[in-house]
Amino acid sequence: MQHNSESMLKKDIGTIVAMSIVIGSVIGSGIFMKPGKVIVASGDSTMALWAWVLGGIITLASGLTIVELATQIPKTGGLYVYLEEVYGKLWGYLCGWVQTLIYGPAIIAALGLYFGSLVAHFFGWGPEAKMYVGLSAIIFLAIVNSIGTKYGGFVQTLATAGKLIPIALIAIFGIWQGDGQILNMTSGVTEKTGMAAAILATLWAYDGWLLVGFVAGEMKNPAKILPRAIIIGLSIVTVAYLSVNIAMMHVLPAAEIARLGENAAGTAATILFGGIGGKLISIGIMVSIFGCLNGKILTFPRVPLAMAERGQLPFSRLLAQVQPKLGTPIFATLSQVVIAVVMMFVADSERLSDIAIFAIYVFYIFAFVAVFLLRKKNSAASRIYSVPGYPIIPLVAIVGSVFIIVSTIFDNPTDTLFALLITVIGLPVYWVLNRKTMASANQEG
């Protein structure tokens, strides 16, 4: 499946297509789910808007930096492969371990809960319904993607339109018709967790930029097209996110957005477009999140599949199986879904999304530093792409990410220690599995 799509795309991806890949892979649920959380964390509407700007800057610097790594290491597997190549097998393994046990399942679980919450709110069901709806959506999409990737791809295409329409309508009509005060409006909540927590919440909305690197080998002129696609694509995303936030603040007081949380966008749409219009926009938002969830269930199992093929996970023989008739990694998909379902019962969507972003940013920092290490190691080699504004841009990515990680450890020690504990548990597992692999290799030898 993957080899086909790669050979088809290798002809020539231009700026427009590359840009749409950037925008499509980033915009998902965050813009509809996080405005309330960002306002609560930052304390008022002005600081909330700054959090969205700073989140955009960190993401832009991160995207521009990671692509140099992707072009230097043109192998499939993303972050997991980059770290393995630069730091050795153990670091690549730990990254894959965290993606398999925390990042992937936590994102699937959070999206399931967000989707369940919106559906329950839409139909006027009680809060307990959100869990059942979320679980049903995850199980349904896991089955769809296990039957065949083409069905998952169809859901994806449908959802792309679903997410752009509500963003455009809320942004345009909210700014045009709203008359509320935008700046310096308090969140109405006495305990604010600070700017780091606010930026962390925006980074959930900006996450997905790592996919940008996968497009590098599919262009005739990546040195020109890639930076252009990333800068324009992520700038459009940032402007879209700021516009939606300004529009919502124009329609609803900041304290009301904070109180409504994930239902704020739907409420703003109802005020702007009346009952039926609001419902249509709400359906668009639900389609967007459903598509986002589908995309994650389609792609995340590839990490445990790749690790299992190398014998790097418990039950590797089972997880590495691809169903011969359907051509899908059923057991790898099942592993992600089972962990996600457990997570849904032990934590809420906000905590899960924060844990996911914290866990992955620890490894992003290593990837950003790797750019400096590779330049030193391959100083004579020519590059098809170099980070513009080196070393400033990679340093912005590193400093921004370190600020988020350190602040999150202080703000939320319980969840961050949980994430770090799961990471550390990976070490003995790695050593045991490595010993087994060595022993079987010796026997065969």
CSV table of C-alpha atoms in Angstrom, one decimal:
chain,number,residue,atom,x,y,z
A,1,MET,CA,0.0,0.0,0.0
A,2,GLN,CA,2.7,2.5,1.1
A,3,HIS,CA,5.1,1.7,-1.7
A,4,ASN,CA,2.4,2.2,-4.3
A,5,SER,CA,1.5,5.7,-3.0
A,6,GLU,CA,5.1,6.6,-2.7
A,7,SER,CA,5.9,5.7,-6.3
A,8,MET,CA,2.8,7.6,-7.5
A,9,LEU,CA,3.7,10.7,-5.6
A,10,LYS,CA,7.3,10.8,-6.7
A,11,LYS,CA,6.4,12.5,-10.0
A,12,ASP,CA,6.3,16.0,-8.8
A,13,ILE,CA,4.6,17.5,-5.8
A,14,GLY,CA,4.2,21.3,-6.2
A,15,THR,CA,3.9,24.0,-3.5
A,16,ILE,CA,0.0,23.9,-3.5
A,17,VAL,CA,-0.2,20.1,-2.9
A,18,ALA,CA,2.6,20.1,-0.3
A,19,MET,CA,0.9,23.0,1.4
A,20,SER,CA,-2.5,21.2,1.5
A,21,ILE,CA,-0.8,18.1,3.0
A,22,VAL,CA,0.6,20.4,5.8
A,23,ILE,CA,-2.8,22.0,6.4
A,24,GLY,CA,-4.7,18.8,6.2
A,25,SER,CA,-2.4,16.8,8.5
A,26,VAL,CA,-2.4,19.6,11.2
A,27,ILE,CA,-6.0,20.8,11.3
A,28,GLY,CA,-8.1,18.3,13.3
A,29,SER,CA,-10.0,18.6,16.5
A,30,GLY,CA,-7.9,21.1,18.5
A,31,ILE,CA,-9.3,24.3,17.1
A,32,PHE,CA,-12.8,23.3,18.2
A,33,MET,CA,-11.9,21.6,21.5
A,34,LYS,CA,-9.1,23.8,23.0
A,35,PRO,CA,-10.2,27.5,23.0
A,36,GLY,CA,-11.9,27.1,26.4
A,37,LYS,CA,-8.9,25.3,27.9
A,38,VAL,CA,-6.5,27.9,26.6
A,39,ILE,CA,-8.5,30.7,28.1
A,40,VAL,CA,-8.8,29.0,31.5
A,41,ALA,CA,-5.0,28.2,31.6
A,42,SER,CA,-3.9,31.7,30.4
A,43,GLY,CA,-6.4,33.6,32.6
A,44,ASP,CA,-7.8,36.1,30.0
A,45,SER,CA,-8.5,36.5,26.3
A,46,THR,CA,-5.4,38.5,25.4
A,47,MET,CA,-3.0,36.0,26.8
A,48,ALA,CA,-5.0,33.2,25.2
A,49,LEU,CA,-4.5,34.7,21.8
A,50,TRP,CA,-0.8,35.1,22.5
A,51,ALA,CA,-0.7,31.4,23.5
A,52,TRP,CA,-2.1,30.5,20.0
A,53,VAL,CA,0.6,32.7,18.4
A,54,LEU,CA,3.4,31.3,20.4
A,55,GLY,CA,2.2,27.7,19.8
A,56,GLY,CA,2.2,28.5,16.0
A,57,ILE,CA,5.8,29.9,16.2
A,58,ILE,CA,7.1,26.8,18.1
A,59,THR,CA,5.3,24.5,15.5
A,60,LEU,CA,6.7,26.5,12.6
A,61,ALA,CA,10.2,26.3,13.9
A,62,SER,CA,9.7,22.6,14.7
A,63,GLY,CA,8.4,21.8,11.2
A,64,LEU,CA,11.2,23.6,9.4
A,65,THR,CA,13.8,21.8,11.6
A,66,ILE,CA,12.5,18.3,11.4
A,67,VAL,CA,12.4,18.4,7.6
A,68,GLU,CA,16.2,18.7,7.5
A,69,LEU,CA,16.3,15.4,9.5
A,70,ALA,CA,13.7,13.8,7.2
A,71,THR,CA,15.7,14.7,4.1
A,72,GLN,CA,19.0,13.5,5.6
A,73,ILE,CA,17.4,10.2,6.7
A,74,PRO,CA,15.1,9.3,3.8
A,75,LYS,CA,13.6,6.2,5.5
A,76,THR,CA,9.9,5.5,6.4
A,77,GLY,CA,9.0,5.3,10.1
A,78,GLY,CA,9.3,9.0,11.1
A,79,LEU,CA,10.6,10.0,14.5
A,80,TYR,CA,11.3,6.5,15.6
A,81,VAL,CA,13.7,5.9,12.7
A,82,TYR,CA,15.4,9.4,12.9
A,83,LEU,CA,16.3,8.9,16.6
A,84,GLU,CA,17.5,5.3,15.9
A,85,GLU,CA,19.8,6.6,13.1
A,86,VAL,CA,21.3,9.4,15.1
A,87,TYR,CA,21.3,8.1,18.7
A,88,GLY,CA,21.3,4.4,18.3
A,89,LYS,CA,18.9,1.5,18.7
A,90,LEU,CA,17.9,2.2,22.3
A,91,TRP,CA,16.6,5.7,21.7
A,92,GLY,CA,14.7,4.8,18.6
A,93,TYR,CA,13.2,1.9,20.6
A,94,LEU,CA,12.2,4.2,23.5
A,95,CYS,CA,10.6,6.6,21.1
A,96,GLY,CA,8.6,3.8,19.4
A,97,TRP,CA,7.7,2.4,22.9
A,98,VAL,CA,6.3,5.8,24.0
A,99,GLN,CA,4.4,6.2,20.7
A,100,THR,CA,2.9,2.7,21.1
A,101,LEU,CA,2.0,2.9,24.8
A,102,ILE,CA,1.2,6.6,25.4
A,103,TYR,CA,1.1,9.0,22.5
A,104,GLY,CA,-1.0,6.9,20.0
A,105,PRO,CA,-3.5,5.5,22.4
A,106,ALA,CA,-3.9,8.8,24.4
A,107,ILE,CA,-4.7,10.7,21.2
A,108,ILE,CA,-7.2,8.0,20.1
A,109,ALA,CA,-8.8,8.0,23.5
A,110,ALA,CA,-9.0,11.9,23.8
A,111,LEU,CA,-10.5,12.2,20.3
A,112,GLY,CA,-13.0,9.4,21.1
A,113,LEU,CA,-14.1,11.3,24.2
A,114,TYR,CA,-14.2,14.7,22.4
A,115,PHE,CA,-16.4,13.1,19.7
A,116,GLY,CA,-18.6,11.4,22.3
A,117,SER,CA,-19.0,14.7,24.1
A,118,LEU,CA,-20.1,16.6,21.0
A,119,VAL,CA,-22.6,13.9,19.9
A,120,ALA,CA,-24.1,13.7,23.4
A,121,HIS,CA,-24.4,17.5,23.5
A,122,PHE,CA,-25.9,17.6,20.0
A,123,PHE,CA,-28.7,15.1,20.8
A,124,GLY,CA,-29.2,16.4,24.4
A,125,TRP,CA,-28.1,13.1,26.0
A,126,GLY,CA,-26.7,12.9,29.5
A,127,PRO,CA,-22.9,13.1,30.2
A,128,GLU,CA,-22.6,9.3,30.7
A,129,ALA,CA,-23.5,8.9,27.0
A,130,LYS,CA,-20.2,10.5,25.8
A,131,MET,CA,-18.2,7.4,26.9
A,132,TYR,CA,-20.5,5.0,25.0
A,133,VAL,CA,-20.5,7.1,21.9
A,134,GLY,CA,-16.7,7.5,22.0
A,135,LEU,CA,-16.2,3.8,22.5
A,136,SER,CA,-18.5,2.9,19.7
A,137,ALA,CA,-16.8,5.4,17.3
A,138,ILE,CA,-13.3,3.9,18.1
A,139,ILE,CA,-14.4,0.3,17.7
A,140,PHE,CA,-16.3,1.1,14.5
A,141,LEU,CA,-13.3,2.8,12.9
A,142,ALA,CA,-10.9,0.1,14.1
A,143,ILE,CA,-13.1,-2.5,12.3
A,144,VAL,CA,-13.4,-0.3,9.1
A,145,ASN,CA,-9.6,0.2,9.0
A,146,SER,CA,-9.0,-3.5,9.6
A,147,ILE,CA,-11.3,-4.5,6.8
A,148,GLY,CA,-9.3,-2.5,4.3
A,149,THR,CA,-7.3,0.7,4.1
A,150,LYS,CA,-9.3,2.0,1.2
A,151,TYR,CA,-12.4,2.3,3.4
A,152,GLY,CA,-10.4,4.3,5.9
A,153,GLY,CA,-9.2,6.5,3.1
A,154,PHE,CA,-12.7,7.2,1.9
A,155,VAL,CA,-13.7,8.4,5.5
A,156,GLN,CA,-10.6,10.6,5.4
A,157,THR,CA,-11.5,12.3,2.2
A,158,LEU,CA,-15.1,13.0,3.4
A,159,ALA,CA,-13.8,14.5,6.6
A,160,THR,CA,-11.3,16.9,5.0
A,161,ALA,CA,-14.2,19.0,3.7
A,162,GLY,CA,-16.0,18.6,7.0
A,163,LYS,CA,-13.3,20.3,8.9
A,164,LEU,CA,-12.6,23.3,6.7
A,165,ILE,CA,-16.2,24.5,6.2
A,166,PRO,CA,-17.0,25.1,9.9
A,167,ILE,CA,-13.6,26.9,10.4
A,168,ALA,CA,-14.2,29.2,7.5
A,169,LEU,CA,-17.9,30.0,8.4
A,170,ILE,CA,-17.3,30.5,12.1
A,171,ALA,CA,-14.2,32.7,11.4
A,172,ILE,CA,-15.8,34.9,8.7
A,173,PHE,CA,-19.3,35.3,10.2
A,174,GLY,CA,-18.1,35.6,13.8
A,175,ILE,CA,-15.7,38.4,13.0
A,176,TRP,CA,-18.2,40.1,10.7
A,177,GLN,CA,-21.4,39.8,12.9
A,178,GLY,CA,-20.1,39.6,16.5
A,179,ASP,CA,-19.9,42.6,18.6
A,180,GLY,CA,-18.4,41.3,21.9
A,181,GLN,CA,-15.1,42.7,23.4
A,182,ILE,CA,-12.2,40.5,22.4
A,183,LEU,CA,-9.1,41.7,24.4
A,184,ASN,CA,-8.6,41.7,28.2
A,185,MET,CA,-11.7,39.6,29.0
A,186,THR,CA,-11.2,37.5,32.0
A,187,SER,CA,-11.7,33.7,32.0
A,188,GLY,CA,-14.0,33.9,35.0
A,189,VAL,CA,-11.8,31.2,36.7
A,190,THR,CA,-9.7,32.1,39.7
A,191,GLU,CA,-7.0,29.4,39.3
A,192,LYS,CA,-5.1,29.8,36.1
A,193,THR,CA,-2.3,27.3,35.4
A,194,GLY,CA,-0.2,29.7,33.4
A,195,MET,CA,1.1,30.3,29.8
A,196,ALA,CA,3.0,27.0,29.5
A,197,ALA,CA,-0.3,25.0,30.1
A,198,ALA,CA,-2.0,27.3,27.6
A,199,ILE,CA,0.6,26.8,24.9
A,200,LEU,CA,0.7,23.0,25.6
A,201,ALA,CA,-3.1,23.0,24.9
A,202,THR,CA,-2.5,24.8,21.6
A,203,LEU,CA,0.2,22.4,20.6
A,204,TRP,CA,-2.5,19.6,20.6
A,205,ALA,CA,-4.2,21.7,17.9
A,206,TYR,CA,-1.0,22.2,15.9
A,207,ASP,CA,0.2,18.6,16.2
A,208,GLY,CA,0.5,16.6,13.0
A,209,TRP,CA,3.3,18.7,11.5
A,210,LEU,CA,5.7,15.7,11.7
A,211,LEU,CA,4.0,14.2,8.6
A,212,VAL,CA,5.5,17.1,6.6
A,213,GLY,CA,8.8,15.3,6.5
A,214,PHE,CA,7.4,12.3,4.8
A,215,VAL,CA,6.7,14.3,1.6
A,216,ALA,CA,10.3,15.4,1.2
A,217,GLY,CA,11.4,12.5,-1.1
A,218,GLU,CA,8.4,13.1,-3.3
A,219,MET,CA,9.3,16.5,-4.8
A,220,LYS,CA,11.6,17.5,-7.6
A,221,ASN,CA,12.8,20.5,-5.8
A,222,PRO,CA,12.4,20.0,-2.0
A,223,ALA,CA,14.9,22.8,-1.1
A,224,LYS,CA,12.5,25.3,-2.6
A,225,ILE,CA,9.1,23.7,-2.1
A,226,LEU,CA,9.4,22.3,1.4
A,227,PRO,CA,10.2,25.5,3.3
A,228,ARG,CA,7.6,27.4,1.3
A,229,ALA,CA,4.9,24.7,2.0
A,230,ILE,CA,5.7,24.6,5.7
A,231,ILE,CA,5.9,28.4,6.2
A,232,ILE,CA,2.8,29.2,4.1
A,233,GLY,CA,0.9,26.1,5.3
A,234,LEU,CA,1.5,26.5,9.0
A,235,SER,CA,1.0,30.3,8.7
A,236,ILE,CA,-2.4,29.6,7.2
A,237,VAL,CA,-3.2,27.2,10.1
A,238,THR,CA,-2.1,29.8,12.7
A,239,VAL,CA,-4.2,32.6,11.1
A,240,ALA,CA,-7.2,30.2,10.8
A,241,TYR,CA,-6.8,29.3,14.5
A,242,LEU,CA,-6.5,32.9,15.6
A,243,SER,CA,-9.5,33.9,13.4
A,244,VAL,CA,-11.7,31.2,14.9
A,245,ASN,CA,-10.7,32.3,18.5
A,246,ILE,CA,-11.2,36.0,17.7
A,247,ALA,CA,-14.6,35.2,16.1
A,248,MET,CA,-15.7,33.1,19.1
A,249,MET,CA,-14.7,35.8,21.5
A,250,HIS,CA,-16.6,38.3,19.4
A,251,VAL,CA,-19.7,36.1,19.8
A,252,LEU,CA,-19.3,34.7,23.3
A,253,PRO,CA,-17.7,36.2,26.4
A,254,ALA,CA,-14.3,34.6,27.2
A,255,ALA,CA,-15.7,33.3,30.5
A,256,GLU,CA,-18.6,31.6,28.6
A,257,ILE,CA,-16.1,29.9,26.2
A,258,ALA,CA,-14.1,28.7,29.2
A,259,ARG,CA,-17.3,27.3,30.8
A,260,LEU,CA,-18.6,25.6,27.7
A,261,GLY,CA,-15.3,24.0,26.9
A,262,GLU,CA,-15.5,21.6,23.9
A,263,ASN,CA,-19.1,22.8,23.2
A,264,ALA,CA,-18.2,26.4,22.7
A,265,ALA,CA,-17.7,26.3,18.9
A,266,GLY,CA,-21.1,24.6,18.4
A,267,THR,CA,-22.8,27.2,20.7
A,268,ALA,CA,-21.1,30.1,18.8
A,269,ALA,CA,-22.4,28.5,15.5
A,270,THR,CA,-25.9,28.4,16.8
A,271,ILE,CA,-25.8,32.1,17.8
A,272,LEU,CA,-24.4,33.0,14.4
A,273,PHE,CA,-26.5,30.8,12.1
A,274,GLY,CA,-29.6,30.0,14.2
A,275,GLY,CA,-30.8,26.6,15.2
A,276,ILE,CA,-30.6,24.7,11.9
A,277,GLY,CA,-27.4,26.5,10.7
A,278,GLY,CA,-25.8,25.9,14.1
A,279,LYS,CA,-26.7,22.2,13.9
A,280,LEU,CA,-25.2,21.9,10.4
A,281,ILE,CA,-21.9,23.5,11.6
A,282,SER,CA,-21.9,21.2,14.7
A,283,ILE,CA,-22.3,18.2,12.3
A,284,GLY,CA,-19.3,19.6,10.3
A,285,ILE,CA,-17.3,19.7,13.5
A,286,MET,CA,-18.3,16.2,14.4
A,287,VAL,CA,-17.3,15.0,10.9
A,288,SER,CA,-14.0,16.7,11.3
A,289,ILE,CA,-13.2,15.0,14.6
A,290,PHE,CA,-14.5,11.6,13.3
A,291,GLY,CA,-12.1,12.0,10.3
A,292,CYS,CA,-9.2,13.0,12.6
A,293,LEU,CA,-9.9,9.9,14.8
A,294,ASN,CA,-10.0,7.7,11.6
A,295,GLY,CA,-6.7,9.1,10.4
A,296,LYS,CA,-5.0,8.3,13.8
A,297,ILE,CA,-6.5,4.7,13.9
A,298,LEU,CA,-5.3,4.3,10.2
A,299,THR,CA,-1.7,5.5,10.8
A,300,PHE,CA,-0.7,4.9,14.5
A,301,PRO,CA,-0.6,1.1,14.3
A,302,ARG,CA,2.3,1.4,11.9
A,303,VAL,CA,4.7,2.1,14.8
A,304,PRO,CA,3.9,-1.1,16.8
A,305,LEU,CA,3.9,-3.0,13.5
A,306,ALA,CA,7.4,-1.7,12.6
A,307,MET,CA,8.7,-2.4,16.1
A,308,ALA,CA,7.1,-5.9,16.2
A,309,GLU,CA,8.7,-6.8,12.8
A,310,ARG,CA,12.1,-6.1,14.6
A,311,GLY,CA,11.0,-8.2,17.6
A,312,GLN,CA,11.1,-5.0,19.8
A,313,LEU,CA,7.7,-5.5,21.6
A,314,PRO,CA,6.2,-8.2,23.8
A,315,PHE,CA,4.0,-10.5,21.6
A,316,SER,CA,6.0,-9.3,18.6
A,317,ARG,CA,5.1,-12.4,16.5
A,318,LEU,CA,1.4,-11.6,16.9
A,319,LEU,CA,1.6,-7.8,16.5
A,320,ALA,CA,3.7,-8.2,13.3
A,321,GLN,CA,1.0,-10.2,11.6
A,322,VAL,CA,-0.7,-8.6,8.6
A,323,GLN,CA,-4.0,-10.2,7.6
A,324,PRO,CA,-3.2,-11.9,4.3
A,325,LYS,CA,-6.5,-11.4,2.6
A,326,LEU,CA,-7.2,-7.8,3.8
A,327,GLY,CA,-3.6,-6.6,3.9
A,328,THR,CA,-4.1,-4.8,7.3
A,329,PRO,CA,-2.2,-5.0,10.6
A,330,ILE,CA,-5.2,-6.2,12.7
A,331,PHE,CA,-3.3,-7.0,15.9
A,332,ALA,CA,-1.3,-3.8,15.8
A,333,THR,CA,-4.5,-1.9,15.4
A,334,LEU,CA,-6.2,-3.9,18.2
A,335,SER,CA,-3.2,-3.1,20.6
A,336,GLN,CA,-3.7,0.7,20.1
A,337,VAL,CA,-7.4,0.5,20.5
A,338,VAL,CA,-7.3,-1.7,23.7
A,339,ILE,CA,-4.9,0.7,25.4
A,340,ALA,CA,-7.0,3.7,24.2
A,341,VAL,CA,-10.2,2.2,25.7
A,342,VAL,CA,-8.4,1.6,29.1
A,343,MET,CA,-7.2,5.2,29.0
A,344,MET,CA,-10.8,6.5,28.4
A,345,PHE,CA,-11.9,5.0,31.7
A,346,VAL,CA,-9.0,6.4,33.8
A,347,ALA,CA,-8.6,10.0,32.5
A,348,ASP,CA,-10.5,12.8,30.8
A,349,SER,CA,-9.9,14.1,27.3
A,350,GLU,CA,-7.9,17.2,28.5
A,351,ARG,CA,-5.5,15.2,30.6
A,352,LEU,CA,-5.0,12.6,27.9
A,353,SER,CA,-4.3,15.2,25.2
A,354,ASP,CA,-1.8,16.9,27.6
A,355,ILE,CA,0.0,13.6,28.4
A,356,ALA,CA,0.2,12.7,24.7
A,357,ILE,CA,1.8,16.1,23.7
A,358,PHE,CA,4.2,16.0,26.7
A,359,ALA,CA,5.3,12.5,25.9
A,360,ILE,CA,6.1,13.1,22.3
A,361,TYR,CA,7.7,16.6,22.8
A,362,VAL,CA,10.4,14.9,25.0
A,363,PHE,CA,11.5,13.0,21.9
A,364,TYR,CA,10.9,16.0,19.5
A,365,ILE,CA,13.7,17.8,21.5
A,366,PHE,CA,16.1,15.0,20.7
A,367,ALA,CA,15.1,15.2,17.0
A,368,PHE,CA,15.8,19.0,17.0
A,369,VAL,CA,19.2,18.5,18.6
A,370,ALA,CA,19.9,15.8,16.0
A,371,VAL,CA,20.0,18.4,13.3
A,372,PHE,CA,23.1,20.0,14.9
A,373,LEU,CA,24.7,16.5,15.4
A,374,LEU,CA,24.2,15.5,11.8
A,375,ARG,CA,25.6,18.8,10.4
A,376,LYS,CA,28.7,18.2,12.5
A,377,LYS,CA,29.0,14.5,11.4
A,378,ASN,CA,28.2,15.1,7.7
A,379,SER,CA,29.8,18.6,7.3
A,380,ALA,CA,31.1,17.9,3.8
A,381,ALA,CA,27.9,16.3,2.5
A,382,SER,CA,25.5,18.3,0.4
A,383,ARG,CA,21.9,18.7,1.6
A,384,ILE,CA,18.8,18.8,-0.6
A,385,TYR,CA,17.2,21.0,2.2
A,386,SER,CA,18.7,23.1,5.0
A,387,VAL,CA,16.8,24.7,7.8
A,388,PRO,CA,16.3,28.4,6.9
A,389,GLY,CA,17.8,30.7,9.5
A,390,TYR,CA,20.0,28.0,11.0
A,391,PRO,CA,20.9,27.9,14.0
A,392,ILE,CA,18.2,30.3,15.2
A,393,ILE,CA,15.1,28.3,13.9
A,394,PRO,CA,16.2,25.0,15.5
A,395,LEU,CA,17.1,26.8,18.7
A,396,VAL,CA,13.6,28.4,18.8
A,397,ALA,CA,12.1,24.8,18.5
A,398,ILE,CA,14.4,23.5,21.2
A,399,VAL,CA,13.9,26.4,23.7
A,400,GLY,CA,10.2,26.5,23.1
A,401,SER,CA,9.8,22.7,23.6
A,402,VAL,CA,12.1,22.6,26.7
A,403,PHE,CA,10.0,25.5,28.2
A,404,ILE,CA,6.8,23.4,27.7
A,405,ILE,CA,8.3,20.2,29.0
A,406,VAL,CA,9.9,21.7,32.2
A,407,SER,CA,6.8,23.9,33.0
A,408,THR,CA,4.5,20.9,32.5
A,409,ILE,CA,6.5,18.8,34.9
A,410,PHE,CA,6.0,21.5,37.6
A,411,ASP,CA,2.4,22.3,36.7
A,412,ASN,CA,1.3,18.6,36.4
A,413,PRO,CA,3.7,16.3,38.2
A,414,THR,CA,1.3,13.3,38.4
A,415,ASP,CA,0.6,12.9,34.7
A,416,THR,CA,4.2,13.7,33.6
A,417,LEU,CA,5.7,11.3,36.1
A,418,PHE,CA,3.3,8.6,34.8
A,419,ALA,CA,4.5,9.3,31.2
A,420,LEU,CA,8.1,9.2,32.3
A,421,LEU,CA,7.5,6.0,34.3
A,422,ILE,CA,6.0,4.2,31.3
A,423,THR,CA,9.1,5.4,29.3
A,424,VAL,CA,11.5,4.0,31.9
A,425,ILE,CA,9.6,0.7,32.1
A,426,GLY,CA,10.6,0.3,28.4
A,427,LEU,CA,14.3,-0.1,29.4
A,428,PRO,CA,14.1,-3.5,31.1
A,429,VAL,CA,11.6,-4.7,28.4
A,430,TYR,CA,14.2,-3.7,25.7
A,431,TRP,CA,17.0,-5.5,27.5
A,432,VAL,CA,15.0,-8.7,28.0
A,433,LEU,CA,13.8,-8.7,24.3
A,434,ASN,CA,17.4,-7.9,23.1
A,435,ARG,CA,18.8,-10.8,25.1
A,436,LYS,CA,16.2,-13.2,23.6
A,437,THR,CA,17.0,-12.0,20.1
A,438,MET,CA,20.7,-12.4,20.7
A,439,ALA,CA,20.2,-15.9,22.2
A,440,SER,CA,18.1,-17.1,19.2
A,441,ALA,CA,20.6,-15.6,16.8
A,442,ASN,CA,23.4,-17.5,18.5
A,443,GLN,CA,21.4,-20.8,18.4
A,444,GLU,CA,20.8,-20.3,14.7
A,445,GLY,CA,24.5,-19.5,14.2
